[in-house]
Amino acid sequence: MASIGILTDTTAHFPQPKFPGQDQIILIDFSLTFQGAPLGECRENKSLDLPHTLIGWEPEKAPHLSPPSVEEFYQHYLLLHQRFSHLLVITHSAQLSPTYENALQAAEILHGTSRIAVINAQTISAGLGLLVQATAQYISQGLAFDQIETLVRRNVPKIYTLLCTPAFSYLAYNGLISYPQAIAGEMLNLIQVFTLEEDHLVPIEKVRNYRHAVEFFIEFLSEFEDLTHVALVQTGNAPLSESYLLRQYVGETFPSTAFTEHKANLPMMTLFGPRFVCLIAVEAFEP
């Protein structure tokens, strides 16, 4: 029987601390530079006092997240090939960093020598974690590699991702919006809500404060008839202090739906700023 492993990146949040097949999961990390100095892998720097805005910062001194390179993915594949005959590589949205493209290029180098499927999750954080958890469960059930790959790709459109941040300058420094847009957004003191729609970061609403963001999240969730999981991700200073309203709404409207809250990790904060909030809504995955 084929042995199957999963490689994913460290933007993932796993709602369950223990789940079937978790020993099949391996993480690949990002590297970070700040104030012009390399700080190594993000897992070694769990907390960092990031500025609220990057406007006026010199590019070489601003916090910069470097995704795993093609060479790093290639070396991981070689190492994991000693343990697994087949490998599923599931990365966060290709829109947000070159991670997916680097994973794909590395897999092409090994084409014909190893079974590697690279999948763009088109989400991030708990959305990525839930997709990886479901994949690990498929492996523990003994499903075939091709069948698992098909199921994972079918599950991707069932994850809905909202990102909310006032730190337009972080988005600009990561190439997600233009710098003039960032200056205008931060001057107006707005909080922008984006959705990841078909792997595109799409602005859908501007709100004045985080309480209005909660109201928008609730309005968004009201469009669904059934959800299996809702996850809220925010930074340690918990800008969304009204999160209890969201939990209450989910509990009353979707009583059988799991609701989890997660503290943002460093890769996420470096992408979206130190005061971002992320909402993940998940419909039932393929059984």
PDB file of N, CA, C and O in Angstrom, residues 2 7 23 59 64 150 166 183 196 205 243 247:
ATOM      1  N   ALA A   2       0.464   2.270  -0.776  1.00  0.00           N
ATOM      2  CA  ALA A   2       1.230   3.507  -0.858  1.00  0.00           C
ATOM      3  C   ALA A   2       1.177   4.247   0.474  1.00  0.00           C
ATOM      4  O   ALA A   2       0.146   4.304   1.137  1.00  0.00           O
ATOM      5  N   LEU A   7       2.355  17.873   2.969  1.00  0.00           N
ATOM      6  CA  LEU A   7       3.225  19.013   3.264  1.00  0.00           C
ATOM      7  C   LEU A   7       2.387  20.282   3.133  1.00  0.00           C
ATOM      8  O   LEU A   7       1.759  20.510   2.105  1.00  0.00           O
ATOM      9  N   ASP A  23      -0.009  12.674  12.155  1.00  0.00           N
ATOM     10  CA  ASP A  23       1.404  12.327  12.047  1.00  0.00           C
ATOM     11  C   ASP A  23       1.871  12.254  10.597  1.00  0.00           C
ATOM     12  O   ASP A  23       3.066  12.098  10.333  1.00  0.00           O
ATOM     13  N   PRO A  59      11.798  50.286   2.389  1.00  0.00           N
ATOM     14  CA  PRO A  59      11.474  48.883   2.062  1.00  0.00           C
ATOM     15  C   PRO A  59      12.416  47.870   2.686  1.00  0.00           C
ATOM     16  O   PRO A  59      11.985  46.797   3.117  1.00  0.00           O
ATOM     17  N   HIS A  64       9.510  41.780   6.325  1.00  0.00           N
ATOM     18  CA  HIS A  64       9.376  41.126   5.023  1.00  0.00           C
ATOM     19  C   HIS A  64       9.330  39.614   5.211  1.00  0.00           C
ATOM     20  O   HIS A  64      10.191  39.029   5.859  1.00  0.00           O
ATOM     21  N   THR A 150      -8.607  14.050  -5.606  1.00  0.00           N
ATOM     22  CA  THR A 150      -9.883  14.497  -6.163  1.00  0.00           C
ATOM     23  C   THR A 150     -10.780  15.100  -5.093  1.00  0.00           C
ATOM     24  O   THR A 150     -11.390  16.163  -5.283  1.00  0.00           O
ATOM     25  N   PRO A 166      -7.033  47.242   8.742  1.00  0.00           N
ATOM     26  CA  PRO A 166      -6.830  48.667   8.493  1.00  0.00           C
ATOM     27  C   PRO A 166      -5.438  48.958   7.936  1.00  0.00           C
ATOM     28  O   PRO A 166      -5.143  50.086   7.562  1.00  0.00           O
ATOM     29  N   ILE A 183      -1.899  54.464   0.938  1.00  0.00           N
ATOM     30  CA  ILE A 183      -1.856  55.783   1.575  1.00  0.00           C
ATOM     31  C   ILE A 183      -3.263  56.344   1.727  1.00  0.00           C
ATOM     32  O   ILE A 183      -3.647  56.831   2.798  1.00  0.00           O
ATOM     33  N   LEU A 196     -11.538  36.204  -0.416  1.00  0.00           N
ATOM     34  CA  LEU A 196     -10.746  35.430  -1.376  1.00  0.00           C
ATOM     35  C   LEU A 196     -11.741  34.702  -2.274  1.00  0.00           C
ATOM     36  O   LEU A 196     -12.309  33.684  -1.884  1.00  0.00           O
ATOM     37  N   GLU A 205     -16.141  45.504   1.120  1.00  0.00           N
ATOM     38  CA  GLU A 205     -16.810  46.417   2.041  1.00  0.00           C
ATOM     39  C   GLU A 205     -15.769  47.228   2.808  1.00  0.00           C
ATOM     40  O   GLU A 205     -14.679  46.740   3.096  1.00  0.00           O
ATOM     41  N   SER A 243     -16.332  39.779  19.507  1.00  0.00           N
ATOM     42  CA  SER A 243     -16.399  38.460  18.890  1.00  0.00           C
ATOM     43  C   SER A 243     -17.460  37.584  19.527  1.00  0.00           C
ATOM     44  O   SER A 243     -17.965  36.645  18.911  1.00  0.00           O
ATOM     45  N   ARG A 247     -19.949  34.614  17.978  1.00  0.00           N
ATOM     46  CA  ARG A 247     -20.129  33.279  18.555  1.00  0.00           C
ATOM     47  C   ARG A 247     -21.598  33.032  18.902  1.00  0.00           C
ATOM     48  O   ARG A 247     -22.132  31.944  18.633  1.00  0.00           O
TER      49      ARG A 247
END
